[in-house]
mmCIF file with all atom_site columns, C-alpha atoms in Angstrom:
data_model
loop_
_atom_site.group_PDB
_atom_site.id
_atom_site.type_symbol
_atom_site.label_atom_id
_atom_site.label_alt_id
_atom_site.label_comp_id
_atom_site.label_asym_id
_atom_site.label_entity_id
_atom_site.label_seq_id
_atom_site.pdbx_PDB_ins_code
_atom_site.Cartn_x
_atom_site.Cartn_y
_atom_site.Cartn_z
_atom_site.occupancy
_atom_site.B_iso_or_equiv
_atom_site.pdbx_formal_charge
_atom_site.auth_seq_id
_atom_site.auth_comp_id
_atom_site.auth_asym_id
_atom_site.auth_atom_id
_atom_site.pdbx_PDB_model_num
ATOM 1   C CA . UNK D 1 1   ? 113.614 92.852  107.984 1.00 0.00 ? 1288 UNK D CA 1
ATOM 2   C CA . UNK D 1 2   ? 113.819 94.704  111.399 1.00 0.00 ? 1289 UNK D CA 1
ATOM 3   C CA . UNK D 1 3   ? 117.162 96.015  112.235 1.00 0.00 ? 1290 UNK D CA 1
ATOM 4   C CA . UNK D 1 4   ? 118.746 98.768  114.412 1.00 0.00 ? 1291 UNK D CA 1
ATOM 5   C CA . UNK D 1 5   ? 122.235 100.022 113.921 1.00 0.00 ? 1292 UNK D CA 1
ATOM 6   C CA . UNK D 1 6   ? 124.616 102.006 116.103 1.00 0.00 ? 1293 UNK D CA 1
ATOM 7   C CA . UNK D 1 7   ? 128.326 102.857 116.131 1.00 0.00 ? 1294 UNK D CA 1
ATOM 8   C CA . UNK D 1 8   ? 130.064 100.926 118.706 1.00 0.00 ? 1295 UNK D CA 1
ATOM 9   C CA . UNK D 1 9   ? 132.345 103.542 120.381 1.00 0.00 ? 1296 UNK D CA 1
ATOM 10  C CA . UNK D 1 10  ? 132.161 107.233 121.112 1.00 0.00 ? 1297 UNK D CA 1
ATOM 11  C CA . UNK D 1 11  ? 134.674 109.176 123.244 1.00 0.00 ? 1298 UNK D CA 1
ATOM 12  C CA . UNK D 1 12  ? 134.141 112.735 124.571 1.00 0.00 ? 1299 UNK D CA 1
ATOM 13  C CA . UNK D 1 13  ? 135.702 115.101 127.082 1.00 0.00 ? 1300 UNK D CA 1
ATOM 14  C CA . UNK D 1 14  ? 134.056 115.938 130.266 1.00 0.00 ? 1301 UNK D CA 1
ATOM 15  C CA . UNK D 1 15  ? 131.753 119.080 129.860 1.00 0.00 ? 1302 UNK D CA 1
ATOM 16  C CA . UNK D 1 16  ? 131.435 118.646 126.032 1.00 0.00 ? 1303 UNK D CA 1
ATOM 17  C CA . UNK D 1 17  ? 128.080 117.373 124.320 1.00 0.00 ? 1304 UNK D CA 1
ATOM 18  C CA . UNK D 1 18  ? 127.784 113.773 123.288 1.00 0.00 ? 1305 UNK D CA 1
ATOM 19  C CA . UNK D 1 19  ? 125.754 112.625 120.296 1.00 0.00 ? 1306 UNK D CA 1
ATOM 20  C CA . UNK D 1 20  ? 124.940 108.966 119.859 1.00 0.00 ? 1307 UNK D CA 1
ATOM 21  C CA . UNK D 1 21  ? 123.212 108.170 116.675 1.00 0.00 ? 1308 UNK D CA 1
ATOM 22  C CA . UNK D 1 22  ? 120.911 105.271 115.598 1.00 0.00 ? 1309 UNK D CA 1
ATOM 23  C CA . UNK D 1 23  ? 119.307 104.150 112.347 1.00 0.00 ? 1310 UNK D CA 1
ATOM 24  C CA . UNK D 1 24  ? 116.192 101.922 112.156 1.00 0.00 ? 1311 UNK D CA 1
ATOM 25  C CA . UNK D 1 25  ? 114.314 100.135 109.537 1.00 0.00 ? 1312 UNK D CA 1
ATOM 26  C CA . UNK D 1 26  ? 110.761 99.594  110.673 1.00 0.00 ? 1313 UNK D CA 1
ATOM 27  C CA . UNK D 1 27  ? 108.945 102.663 109.777 1.00 0.00 ? 1314 UNK D CA 1
ATOM 28  C CA . UNK D 1 28  ? 105.728 101.596 111.629 1.00 0.00 ? 1315 UNK D CA 1
ATOM 29  C CA . UNK D 1 29  ? 107.365 101.701 114.867 1.00 0.00 ? 1316 UNK D CA 1
ATOM 30  C CA . UNK D 1 30  ? 105.219 103.495 117.392 1.00 0.00 ? 1317 UNK D CA 1
ATOM 31  C CA . UNK D 1 31  ? 108.025 104.305 120.056 1.00 0.00 ? 1318 UNK D CA 1
ATOM 32  C CA . UNK D 1 32  ? 111.619 104.623 119.946 1.00 0.00 ? 1319 UNK D CA 1
ATOM 33  C CA . UNK D 1 33  ? 113.825 104.469 123.011 1.00 0.00 ? 1320 UNK D CA 1
ATOM 34  C CA . UNK D 1 34  ? 117.106 105.191 124.431 1.00 0.00 ? 1321 UNK D CA 1
ATOM 35  C CA . UNK D 1 35  ? 118.451 102.974 127.273 1.00 0.00 ? 1322 UNK D CA 1
ATOM 36  C CA . UNK D 1 36  ? 121.514 103.115 129.474 1.00 0.00 ? 1323 UNK D CA 1
ATOM 37  C CA . UNK D 1 37  ? 123.471 100.120 130.770 1.00 0.00 ? 1324 UNK D CA 1
ATOM 38  C CA . UNK D 1 38  ? 126.199 100.683 133.322 1.00 0.00 ? 1325 UNK D CA 1
ATOM 39  C CA . UNK D 1 39  ? 128.742 98.039  133.905 1.00 0.00 ? 1326 UNK D CA 1
ATOM 40  C CA . UNK D 1 40  ? 127.209 94.960  135.487 1.00 0.00 ? 1327 UNK D CA 1
ATOM 41  C CA . UNK D 1 41  ? 123.864 96.238  135.608 1.00 0.00 ? 1328 UNK D CA 1
ATOM 42  C CA . UNK D 1 42  ? 120.621 96.074  133.857 1.00 0.00 ? 1329 UNK D CA 1
ATOM 43  C CA . UNK D 1 43  ? 119.025 98.421  131.202 1.00 0.00 ? 1330 UNK D CA 1
ATOM 44  C CA . UNK D 1 44  ? 117.741 101.622 132.524 1.00 0.00 ? 1331 UNK D CA 1
ATOM 45  C CA . UNK D 1 45  ? 115.118 103.485 130.410 1.00 0.00 ? 1332 UNK D CA 1
ATOM 46  C CA . UNK D 1 46  ? 116.516 107.024 129.765 1.00 0.00 ? 1333 UNK D CA 1
ATOM 47  C CA . UNK D 1 47  ? 113.769 108.384 127.436 1.00 0.00 ? 1334 UNK D CA 1
ATOM 48  C CA . UNK D 1 48  ? 111.510 107.546 124.687 1.00 0.00 ? 1335 UNK D CA 1
ATOM 49  C CA . UNK D 1 49  ? 110.006 109.486 121.738 1.00 0.00 ? 1336 UNK D CA 1
ATOM 50  C CA . UNK D 1 50  ? 106.603 108.905 120.131 1.00 0.00 ? 1337 UNK D CA 1
ATOM 51  C CA . UNK D 1 51  ? 106.935 108.368 116.292 1.00 0.00 ? 1338 UNK D CA 1
ATOM 52  C CA . UNK D 1 52  ? 104.957 111.518 115.570 1.00 0.00 ? 1339 UNK D CA 1
ATOM 53  C CA . UNK D 1 53  ? 107.356 113.797 117.337 1.00 0.00 ? 1340 UNK D CA 1
ATOM 54  C CA . UNK D 1 54  ? 110.521 115.283 116.048 1.00 0.00 ? 1341 UNK D CA 1
ATOM 55  C CA . UNK D 1 55  ? 112.365 116.263 119.129 1.00 0.00 ? 1342 UNK D CA 1
ATOM 56  C CA . UNK D 1 56  ? 111.991 115.755 122.861 1.00 0.00 ? 1343 UNK D CA 1
ATOM 57  C CA . UNK D 1 57  ? 114.160 117.392 125.553 1.00 0.00 ? 1344 UNK D CA 1
ATOM 58  C CA . UNK D 1 58  ? 114.495 116.276 129.133 1.00 0.00 ? 1345 UNK D CA 1
ATOM 59  C CA . UNK D 1 59  ? 116.946 118.150 131.295 1.00 0.00 ? 1346 UNK D CA 1
ATOM 60  C CA . UNK D 1 60  ? 120.333 117.219 129.733 1.00 0.00 ? 1347 UNK D CA 1
ATOM 61  C CA . UNK D 1 61  ? 119.016 114.843 127.178 1.00 0.00 ? 1348 UNK D CA 1
ATOM 62  C CA . UNK D 1 62  ? 117.658 115.818 123.771 1.00 0.00 ? 1349 UNK D CA 1
ATOM 63  C CA . UNK D 1 63  ? 116.127 113.309 121.360 1.00 0.00 ? 1350 UNK D CA 1
ATOM 64  C CA . UNK D 1 64  ? 115.965 113.952 117.643 1.00 0.00 ? 1351 UNK D CA 1
ATOM 65  C CA . UNK D 1 65  ? 113.859 111.824 115.303 1.00 0.00 ? 1352 UNK D CA 1
ATOM 66  C CA . UNK D 1 66  ? 114.186 112.060 111.669 1.00 0.00 ? 1353 UNK D CA 1
ATOM 67  C CA . UNK D 1 67  ? 111.327 109.776 110.185 1.00 0.00 ? 1354 UNK D CA 1
ATOM 68  C CA . UNK D 1 68  ? 112.257 110.366 106.607 1.00 0.00 ? 1355 UNK D CA 1
ATOM 69  C CA . UNK D 1 69  ? 115.823 109.104 107.190 1.00 0.00 ? 1356 UNK D CA 1
ATOM 70  C CA . UNK D 1 70  ? 114.791 106.525 109.898 1.00 0.00 ? 1357 UNK D CA 1
ATOM 71  C CA . UNK D 1 71  ? 117.430 108.218 112.128 1.00 0.00 ? 1358 UNK D CA 1
ATOM 72  C CA . UNK D 1 72  ? 117.282 108.764 115.875 1.00 0.00 ? 1359 UNK D CA 1
ATOM 73  C CA . UNK D 1 73  ? 120.065 110.752 117.951 1.00 0.00 ? 1360 UNK D CA 1
ATOM 74  C CA . UNK D 1 74  ? 120.667 111.232 121.699 1.00 0.00 ? 1361 UNK D CA 1
ATOM 75  C CA . UNK D 1 75  ? 122.391 114.293 122.711 1.00 0.00 ? 1362 UNK D CA 1
ATOM 76  C CA . UNK D 1 76  ? 123.737 114.510 126.161 1.00 0.00 ? 1363 UNK D CA 1
ATOM 77  C CA . UNK D 1 77  ? 124.864 117.930 127.177 1.00 0.00 ? 1364 UNK D CA 1
ATOM 78  C CA . UNK D 1 78  ? 127.549 118.611 129.601 1.00 0.00 ? 1365 UNK D CA 1
ATOM 79  C CA . UNK D 1 79  ? 128.648 115.178 129.474 1.00 0.00 ? 1366 UNK D CA 1
ATOM 80  C CA . UNK D 1 80  ? 129.901 113.860 132.927 1.00 0.00 ? 1367 UNK D CA 1
ATOM 81  C CA . UNK D 1 81  ? 132.036 110.837 133.907 1.00 0.00 ? 1368 UNK D CA 1
ATOM 82  C CA . UNK D 1 82  ? 128.965 109.262 135.290 1.00 0.00 ? 1369 UNK D CA 1
ATOM 83  C CA . UNK D 1 83  ? 127.531 109.298 131.750 1.00 0.00 ? 1370 UNK D CA 1
ATOM 84  C CA . UNK D 1 84  ? 130.054 106.697 130.696 1.00 0.00 ? 1371 UNK D CA 1
ATOM 85  C CA . UNK D 1 85  ? 127.910 103.468 129.916 1.00 0.00 ? 1372 UNK D CA 1
ATOM 86  C CA . UNK D 1 86  ? 126.545 101.483 126.966 1.00 0.00 ? 1373 UNK D CA 1
ATOM 87  C CA . UNK D 1 87  ? 123.608 103.352 125.307 1.00 0.00 ? 1374 UNK D CA 1
ATOM 88  C CA . UNK D 1 88  ? 121.106 101.305 123.399 1.00 0.00 ? 1375 UNK D CA 1
ATOM 89  C CA . UNK D 1 89  ? 118.674 102.525 120.879 1.00 0.00 ? 1376 UNK D CA 1
ATOM 90  C CA . UNK D 1 90  ? 115.531 100.504 120.352 1.00 0.00 ? 1377 UNK D CA 1
ATOM 91  C CA . UNK D 1 91  ? 112.364 100.445 118.267 1.00 0.00 ? 1378 UNK D CA 1
ATOM 92  C CA . UNK D 1 92  ? 109.185 98.519  118.922 1.00 0.00 ? 1379 UNK D CA 1
ATOM 93  C CA . UNK D 1 93  ? 108.120 95.821  116.657 1.00 0.00 ? 1380 UNK D CA 1
ATOM 94  C CA . UNK D 1 94  ? 104.837 94.110  116.789 1.00 0.00 ? 1381 UNK D CA 1
ATOM 95  C CA . UNK D 1 95  ? 104.057 90.588  118.352 1.00 0.00 ? 1382 UNK D CA 1
ATOM 96  C CA . UNK D 1 96  ? 101.045 88.705  117.399 1.00 0.00 ? 1383 UNK D CA 1
ATOM 97  C CA . UNK D 1 97  ? 99.965  88.513  120.948 1.00 0.00 ? 1384 UNK D CA 1
ATOM 98  C CA . UNK D 1 98  ? 99.043  92.134  121.201 1.00 0.00 ? 1385 UNK D CA 1
ATOM 99  C CA . UNK D 1 99  ? 102.155 93.306  122.908 1.00 0.00 ? 1386 UNK D CA 1
ATOM 100 C CA . UNK D 1 100 ? 105.398 94.843  121.642 1.00 0.00 ? 1387 UNK D CA 1
ATOM 101 C CA . UNK D 1 101 ? 108.901 93.468  121.421 1.00 0.00 ? 1388 UNK D CA 1
ATOM 102 C CA . UNK D 1 102 ? 111.789 95.774  121.358 1.00 0.00 ? 1389 UNK D CA 1
ATOM 103 C CA . UNK D 1 103 ? 114.339 95.501  118.669 1.00 0.00 ? 1390 UNK D CA 1
ATOM 104 C CA . UNK D 1 104 ? 117.760 96.654  120.102 1.00 0.00 ? 1391 UNK D CA 1
ATOM 105 C CA . UNK D 1 105 ? 120.768 98.103  118.520 1.00 0.00 ? 1392 UNK D CA 1
ATOM 106 C CA . UNK D 1 106 ? 124.136 96.586  119.447 1.00 0.00 ? 1393 UNK D CA 1
ATOM 107 C CA . UNK D 1 107 ? 124.952 99.570  121.810 1.00 0.00 ? 1394 UNK D CA 1
ATOM 108 C CA . UNK D 1 108 ? 127.363 102.607 121.719 1.00 0.00 ? 1395 UNK D CA 1
ATOM 109 C CA . UNK D 1 109 ? 129.829 102.431 124.333 1.00 0.00 ? 1396 UNK D CA 1
ATOM 110 C CA . UNK D 1 110 ? 130.404 106.046 125.631 1.00 0.00 ? 1397 UNK D CA 1
ATOM 111 C CA . UNK D 1 111 ? 133.638 106.870 127.221 1.00 0.00 ? 1398 UNK D CA 1
ATOM 112 C CA . UNK D 1 112 ? 133.986 110.344 129.057 1.00 0.00 ? 1399 UNK D CA 1
ATOM 113 C CA . UNK D 1 113 ? 137.486 111.567 129.491 1.00 0.00 ? 1400 UNK D CA 1
ATOM 114 C CA . UNK D 1 114 ? 138.174 113.751 132.563 1.00 0.00 ? 1401 UNK D CA 1
ATOM 115 C CA . UNK R 2 1   ? 109.241 98.414  145.662 1.00 0.00 ? 836  UNK R CA 1
ATOM 116 C CA . UNK R 2 2   ? 112.095 96.408  144.441 1.00 0.00 ? 837  UNK R CA 1
ATOM 117 C CA . UNK R 2 3   ? 111.127 96.488  140.732 1.00 0.00 ? 838  UNK R CA 1
ATOM 118 C CA . UNK R 2 4   ? 112.262 93.588  138.659 1.00 0.00 ? 839  UNK R CA 1
ATOM 119 C CA . UNK R 2 5   ? 114.622 91.080  140.567 1.00 0.00 ? 840  UNK R CA 1
ATOM 120 C CA . UNK R 2 6   ? 116.466 88.136  139.127 1.00 0.00 ? 841  UNK R CA 1
ATOM 121 C CA . UNK R 2 7   ? 118.073 85.085  140.908 1.00 0.00 ? 842  UNK R CA 1
ATOM 122 C CA . UNK R 2 8   ? 120.711 83.801  140.597 1.00 0.00 ? 843  UNK R CA 1
ATOM 123 C CA . UNK R 2 9   ? 123.016 86.643  139.757 1.00 0.00 ? 844  UNK R CA 1
ATOM 124 C CA . UNK R 2 10  ? 125.646 84.260  138.520 1.00 0.00 ? 845  UNK R CA 1
ATOM 125 C CA . UNK R 2 11  ? 125.933 80.563  137.556 1.00 0.00 ? 846  UNK R CA 1
ATOM 126 C CA . UNK R 2 12  ? 128.106 78.280  135.940 1.00 0.00 ? 847  UNK R CA 1
ATOM 127 C CA . UNK R 2 13  ? 126.952 74.993  134.446 1.00 0.00 ? 848  UNK R CA 1
ATOM 128 C CA . UNK R 2 14  ? 128.472 72.013  132.810 1.00 0.00 ? 849  UNK R CA 1
ATOM 129 C CA . UNK R 2 15  ? 127.149 71.093  129.348 1.00 0.00 ? 850  UNK R CA 1
ATOM 130 C CA . UNK R 2 16  ? 123.984 68.997  129.597 1.00 0.00 ? 851  UNK R CA 1
ATOM 131 C CA . UNK R 2 17  ? 122.904 70.276  133.067 1.00 0.00 ? 852  UNK R CA 1
ATOM 132 C CA . UNK R 2 18  ? 119.719 72.096  133.628 1.00 0.00 ? 853  UNK R CA 1
ATOM 133 C CA . UNK R 2 19  ? 118.677 75.155  135.645 1.00 0.00 ? 854  UNK R CA 1
ATOM 134 C CA . UNK R 2 20  ? 115.936 77.521  136.114 1.00 0.00 ? 855  UNK R CA 1
ATOM 135 C CA . UNK R 2 21  ? 116.325 81.359  136.129 1.00 0.00 ? 856  UNK R CA 1
ATOM 136 C CA . UNK R 2 22  ? 113.738 83.259  138.272 1.00 0.00 ? 857  UNK R CA 1
ATOM 137 C CA . UNK R 2 23  ? 112.326 86.723  137.590 1.00 0.00 ? 858  UNK R CA 1
ATOM 138 C CA . UNK R 2 24  ? 109.939 88.509  139.878 1.00 0.00 ? 859  UNK R CA 1
ATOM 139 C CA . UNK R 2 25  ? 108.297 91.865  139.717 1.00 0.00 ? 860  UNK R CA 1
ATOM 140 C CA . UNK R 2 26  ? 106.217 93.593  142.145 1.00 0.00 ? 861  UNK R CA 1
ATOM 141 C CA . UNK R 2 27  ? 104.683 96.240  139.868 1.00 0.00 ? 862  UNK R CA 1
ATOM 142 C CA . UNK R 2 28  ? 101.711 94.204  139.021 1.00 0.00 ? 863  UNK R CA 1
ATOM 143 C CA . UNK R 2 29  ? 102.610 94.234  135.450 1.00 0.00 ? 864  UNK R CA 1
ATOM 144 C CA . UNK R 2 30  ? 100.944 92.045  132.831 1.00 0.00 ? 865  UNK R CA 1
ATOM 145 C CA . UNK R 2 31  ? 103.747 91.610  130.201 1.00 0.00 ? 866  UNK R CA 1
ATOM 146 C CA . UNK R 2 32  ? 107.018 89.875  131.212 1.00 0.00 ? 867  UNK R CA 1
ATOM 147 C CA . UNK R 2 33  ? 109.853 89.119  128.749 1.00 0.00 ? 868  UNK R CA 1
ATOM 148 C CA . UNK R 2 34  ? 113.283 87.009  128.852 1.00 0.00 ? 869  UNK R CA 1
ATOM 149 C CA . UNK R 2 35  ? 116.144 88.396  126.805 1.00 0.00 ? 870  UNK R CA 1
ATOM 150 C CA . UNK R 2 36  ? 119.738 87.155  126.189 1.00 0.00 ? 871  UNK R CA 1
ATOM 151 C CA . UNK R 2 37  ? 122.627 89.651  125.671 1.00 0.00 ? 872  UNK R CA 1
ATOM 152 C CA . UNK R 2 38  ? 125.758 88.719  123.796 1.00 0.00 ? 873  UNK R CA 1
ATOM 153 C CA . UNK R 2 39  ? 128.698 90.818  122.773 1.00 0.00 ? 874  UNK R CA 1
ATOM 154 C CA . UNK R 2 40  ? 128.099 92.874  119.716 1.00 0.00 ? 875  UNK R CA 1
ATOM 155 C CA . UNK R 2 41  ? 124.584 91.637  119.162 1.00 0.00 ? 876  UNK R CA 1
ATOM 156 C CA . UNK R 2 42  ? 122.405 93.732  121.543 1.00 0.00 ? 877  UNK R CA 1
ATOM 157 C CA . UNK R 2 43  ? 119.482 92.112  123.355 1.00 0.00 ? 878  UNK R CA 1
ATOM 158 C CA . UNK R 2 44  ? 117.330 89.413  121.666 1.00 0.00 ? 879  UNK R CA 1
ATOM 159 C CA . UNK R 2 45  ? 114.061 88.214  122.846 1.00 0.00 ? 880  UNK R CA 1
ATOM 160 C CA . UNK R 2 46  ? 113.905 84.599  124.037 1.00 0.00 ? 881  UNK R CA 1
ATOM 161 C CA . UNK R 2 47  ? 110.126 84.202  125.270 1.00 0.00 ? 882  UNK R CA 1
ATOM 162 C CA . UNK R 2 48  ? 107.528 86.448  126.619 1.00 0.00 ? 883  UNK R CA 1
ATOM 163 C CA . UNK R 2 49  ? 104.148 86.287  128.487 1.00 0.00 ? 884  UNK R CA 1
ATOM 164 C CA . UNK R 2 50  ? 101.120 88.775  128.175 1.00 0.00 ? 885  UNK R CA 1
ATOM 165 C CA . UNK R 2 51  ? 99.624  87.549  131.259 1.00 0.00 ? 886  UNK R CA 1
ATOM 166 C CA . UNK R 2 52  ? 99.398  84.735  133.932 1.00 0.00 ? 887  UNK R CA 1
ATOM 167 C CA . UNK R 2 53  ? 99.352  81.388  132.406 1.00 0.00 ? 888  UNK R CA 1
ATOM 168 C CA . UNK R 2 54  ? 100.450 82.536  128.867 1.00 0.00 ? 889  UNK R CA 1
ATOM 169 C CA . UNK R 2 55  ? 103.834 82.391  127.189 1.00 0.00 ? 890  UNK R CA 1
ATOM 170 C CA . UNK R 2 56  ? 104.913 82.843  123.682 1.00 0.00 ? 891  UNK R CA 1
ATOM 171 C CA . UNK R 2 57  ? 108.180 82.399  121.681 1.00 0.00 ? 892  UNK R CA 1
ATOM 172 C CA . UNK R 2 58  ? 110.397 85.315  120.734 1.00 0.00 ? 893  UNK R CA 1
ATOM 173 C CA . UNK R 2 59  ? 113.228 85.425  118.274 1.00 0.00 ? 894  UNK R CA 1
ATOM 174 C CA . UNK R 2 60  ? 115.510 82.862  119.713 1.00 0.00 ? 895  UNK R CA 1
ATOM 175 C CA . UNK R 2 61  ? 113.449 80.253  121.693 1.00 0.00 ? 896  UNK R CA 1
ATOM 176 C CA . UNK R 2 62  ? 115.265 76.977  120.938 1.00 0.00 ? 897  UNK R CA 1
ATOM 177 C CA . UNK R 2 63  ? 116.742 75.428  124.077 1.00 0.00 ? 898  UNK R CA 1
ATOM 178 C CA . UNK R 2 64  ? 114.766 77.292  126.353 1.00 0.00 ? 899  UNK R CA 1
ATOM 179 C CA . UNK R 2 65  ? 111.284 76.839  128.081 1.00 0.00 ? 900  UNK R CA 1
ATOM 180 C CA . UNK R 2 66  ? 109.178 79.233  130.100 1.00 0.00 ? 901  UNK R CA 1
ATOM 181 C CA . UNK R 2 67  ? 106.412 79.227  132.741 1.00 0.00 ? 902  UNK R CA 1
ATOM 182 C CA . UNK R 2 68  ? 104.266 82.022  134.215 1.00 0.00 ? 903  UNK R CA 1
ATOM 183 C CA . UNK R 2 69  ? 102.132 80.240  136.863 1.00 0.00 ? 904  UNK R CA 1
ATOM 184 C CA . UNK R 2 70  ? 101.966 83.411  138.844 1.00 0.00 ? 905  UNK R CA 1
ATOM 185 C CA . UNK R 2 71  ? 101.532 86.983  137.621 1.00 0.00 ? 906  UNK R CA 1
ATOM 186 C CA . UNK R 2 72  ? 104.562 88.220  139.471 1.00 0.00 ? 907  UNK R CA 1
ATOM 187 C CA . UNK R 2 73  ? 107.040 85.512  138.365 1.00 0.00 ? 908  UNK R CA 1
ATOM 188 C CA . UNK R 2 74  ? 108.396 84.418  134.980 1.00 0.00 ? 909  UNK R CA 1
ATOM 189 C CA . UNK R 2 75  ? 110.721 81.405  134.907 1.00 0.00 ? 910  UNK R CA 1
ATOM 190 C CA . UNK R 2 76  ? 113.033 80.602  132.327 1.00 0.00 ? 911  UNK R CA 1
ATOM 191 C CA . UNK R 2 77  ? 114.299 76.986  132.046 1.00 0.00 ? 912  UNK R CA 1
ATOM 192 C CA . UNK R 2 78  ? 117.348 75.363  130.225 1.00 0.00 ? 913  UNK R CA 1
ATOM 193 C CA . UNK R 2 79  ? 116.736 71.664  130.147 1.00 0.00 ? 914  UNK R CA 1
ATOM 194 C CA . UNK R 2 80  ? 120.268 70.743  128.779 1.00 0.00 ? 915  UNK R CA 1
ATOM 195 C CA . UNK R 2 81  ? 122.619 73.441  128.823 1.00 0.00 ? 916  UNK R CA 1
ATOM 196 C CA . UNK R 2 82  ? 125.218 73.984  125.822 1.00 0.00 ? 917  UNK R CA 1
ATOM 197 C CA . UNK R 2 83  ? 127.985 76.326  125.625 1.00 0.00 ? 918  UNK R CA 1
ATOM 198 C CA . UNK R 2 84  ? 126.199 78.447  123.091 1.00 0.00 ? 919  UNK R CA 1
ATOM 199 C CA . UNK R 2 85  ? 123.876 79.451  125.884 1.00 0.00 ? 920  UNK R CA 1
ATOM 200 C CA . UNK R 2 86  ? 126.678 81.282  127.639 1.00 0.00 ? 921  UNK R CA 1
ATOM 201 C CA . UNK R 2 87  ? 125.167 84.746  127.897 1.00 0.00 ? 922  UNK R CA 1
ATOM 202 C CA . UNK R 2 88  ? 123.746 87.450  130.160 1.00 0.00 ? 923  UNK R CA 1
ATOM 203 C CA . UNK R 2 89  ? 119.944 86.859  130.606 1.00 0.00 ? 924  UNK R CA 1
ATOM 204 C CA . UNK R 2 90  ? 117.761 89.774  131.507 1.00 0.00 ? 925  UNK R CA 1
ATOM 205 C CA . UNK R 2 91  ? 114.177 89.702  132.329 1.00 0.00 ? 926  UNK R CA 1
ATOM 206 C CA . UNK R 2 92  ? 111.901 92.686  131.860 1.00 0.00 ? 927  UNK R CA 1
ATOM 207 C CA . UNK R 2 93  ? 108.212 93.462  132.671 1.00 0.00 ? 928  UNK R CA 1
ATOM 208 C CA . UNK R 2 94  ? 105.786 96.297  131.429 1.00 0.00 ? 929  UNK R CA 1
ATOM 209 C CA . UNK R 2 95  ? 102.503 97.379  132.467 1.00 0.00 ? 930  UNK R CA 1
ATOM 210 C CA . UNK R 2 96  ? 102.060 99.925  129.548 1.00 0.00 ? 931  UNK R CA 1
ATOM 211 C CA . UNK R 2 97  ? 102.841 98.330  126.323 1.00 0.00 ? 932  UNK R CA 1
ATOM 212 C CA . UNK R 2 98  ? 105.588 100.674 125.423 1.00 0.00 ? 933  UNK R CA 1
ATOM 213 C CA . UNK R 2 99  ? 107.707 100.989 128.488 1.00 0.00 ? 934  UNK R CA 1
ATOM 214 C CA . UNK R 2 100 ? 109.893 97.887  129.821 1.00 0.00 ? 935  UNK R CA 1
ATOM 215 C CA . UNK R 2 101 ? 111.662 97.710  133.115 1.00 0.00 ? 936  UNK R CA 1
ATOM 216 C CA . UNK R 2 102 ? 114.825 95.455  133.343 1.00 0.00 ? 937  UNK R CA 1
ATOM 217 C CA . UNK R 2 103 ? 116.158 93.329  136.010 1.00 0.00 ? 938  UNK R CA 1
ATOM 218 C CA . UNK R 2 104 ? 119.973 93.498  136.849 1.00 0.00 ? 939  UNK R CA 1
ATOM 219 C CA . UNK R 2 105 ? 120.683 90.289  134.804 1.00 0.00 ? 940  UNK R CA 1
ATOM 220 C CA . UNK R 2 106 ? 122.094 86.775  135.431 1.00 0.00 ? 941  UNK R CA 1
ATOM 221 C CA . UNK R 2 107 ? 125.478 85.908  133.948 1.00 0.00 ? 942  UNK R CA 1
ATOM 222 C CA . UNK R 2 108 ? 125.403 82.198  132.897 1.00 0.00 ? 943  UNK R CA 1
ATOM 223 C CA . UNK R 2 109 ? 128.634 80.252  131.759 1.00 0.00 ? 944  UNK R CA 1
ATOM 224 C CA . UNK R 2 110 ? 128.330 76.998  130.404 1.00 0.00 ? 945  UNK R CA 1
ATOM 225 C CA . UNK R 2 111 ? 131.502 74.941  130.039 1.00 0.00 ? 946  UNK R CA 1
#
C-alpha cells in the first residue's frame, strides 16, 4: 500500500544545517513535496521535486531524491529559529477522477535551539 | 487575493449535533479537497472535488458529506457529530494538479 514515513523529532542549533528524511512506497509518484506547518497554521508548500530529478536547490533548501531507495530528504542550510515548525513529506497518489491525492507522512517536528 | 479561507476557525459541538465547515478560494481553482489532521497520523483525505457540481470520496469519508455548488466554495458537513471527529480540518485547492494550497484550518472538538 501507499505509505510515507518520517522521524517525529529533530533538534538542531541555530546556524547548523538540518536534514529531514522521508521514505515512501509508491514508485509511480510523479511529484514529491515538502510542506511546512507553523503552530496554529495551515500547510505551506516549501518545495517539490519531479520524480525524474535527483536534486533541487532553492536558496537555503536542498531536496535530494533517491528513487532506488525511495528516499527523500530536505536540507535546510543555516537553520534559523523561524524554521522551527513541523515539516511534512508528501507523495502523489492517483485518484480515479483524474486528479491526484497527496499521501502525507506524519510530520517531523524541527526545533531550533538558539 | 486571500487564497484559501476557512470558517469557522474553532468550534465545539456536542455528540449528535450537526455543522457545516465552509471553504472558499479565490484562485479560480478546479480542484478542492478536505483533509483531517490527527496527532501522529499526518493528513488524511476525506472528500475531494474535481470541479463545480462534482464530489468524490477520499480515504476517510464516513460520517461526512460535501457539496460544491459553486466553483469557489467547498462545504464539509457533519450530520451527527461523534467524538471520533474531533480533529483539525484543512481545506486545499489546486489549479495545476501537482500543487495544492491549504487554508488555515478549523479546529473542531466534539464532546
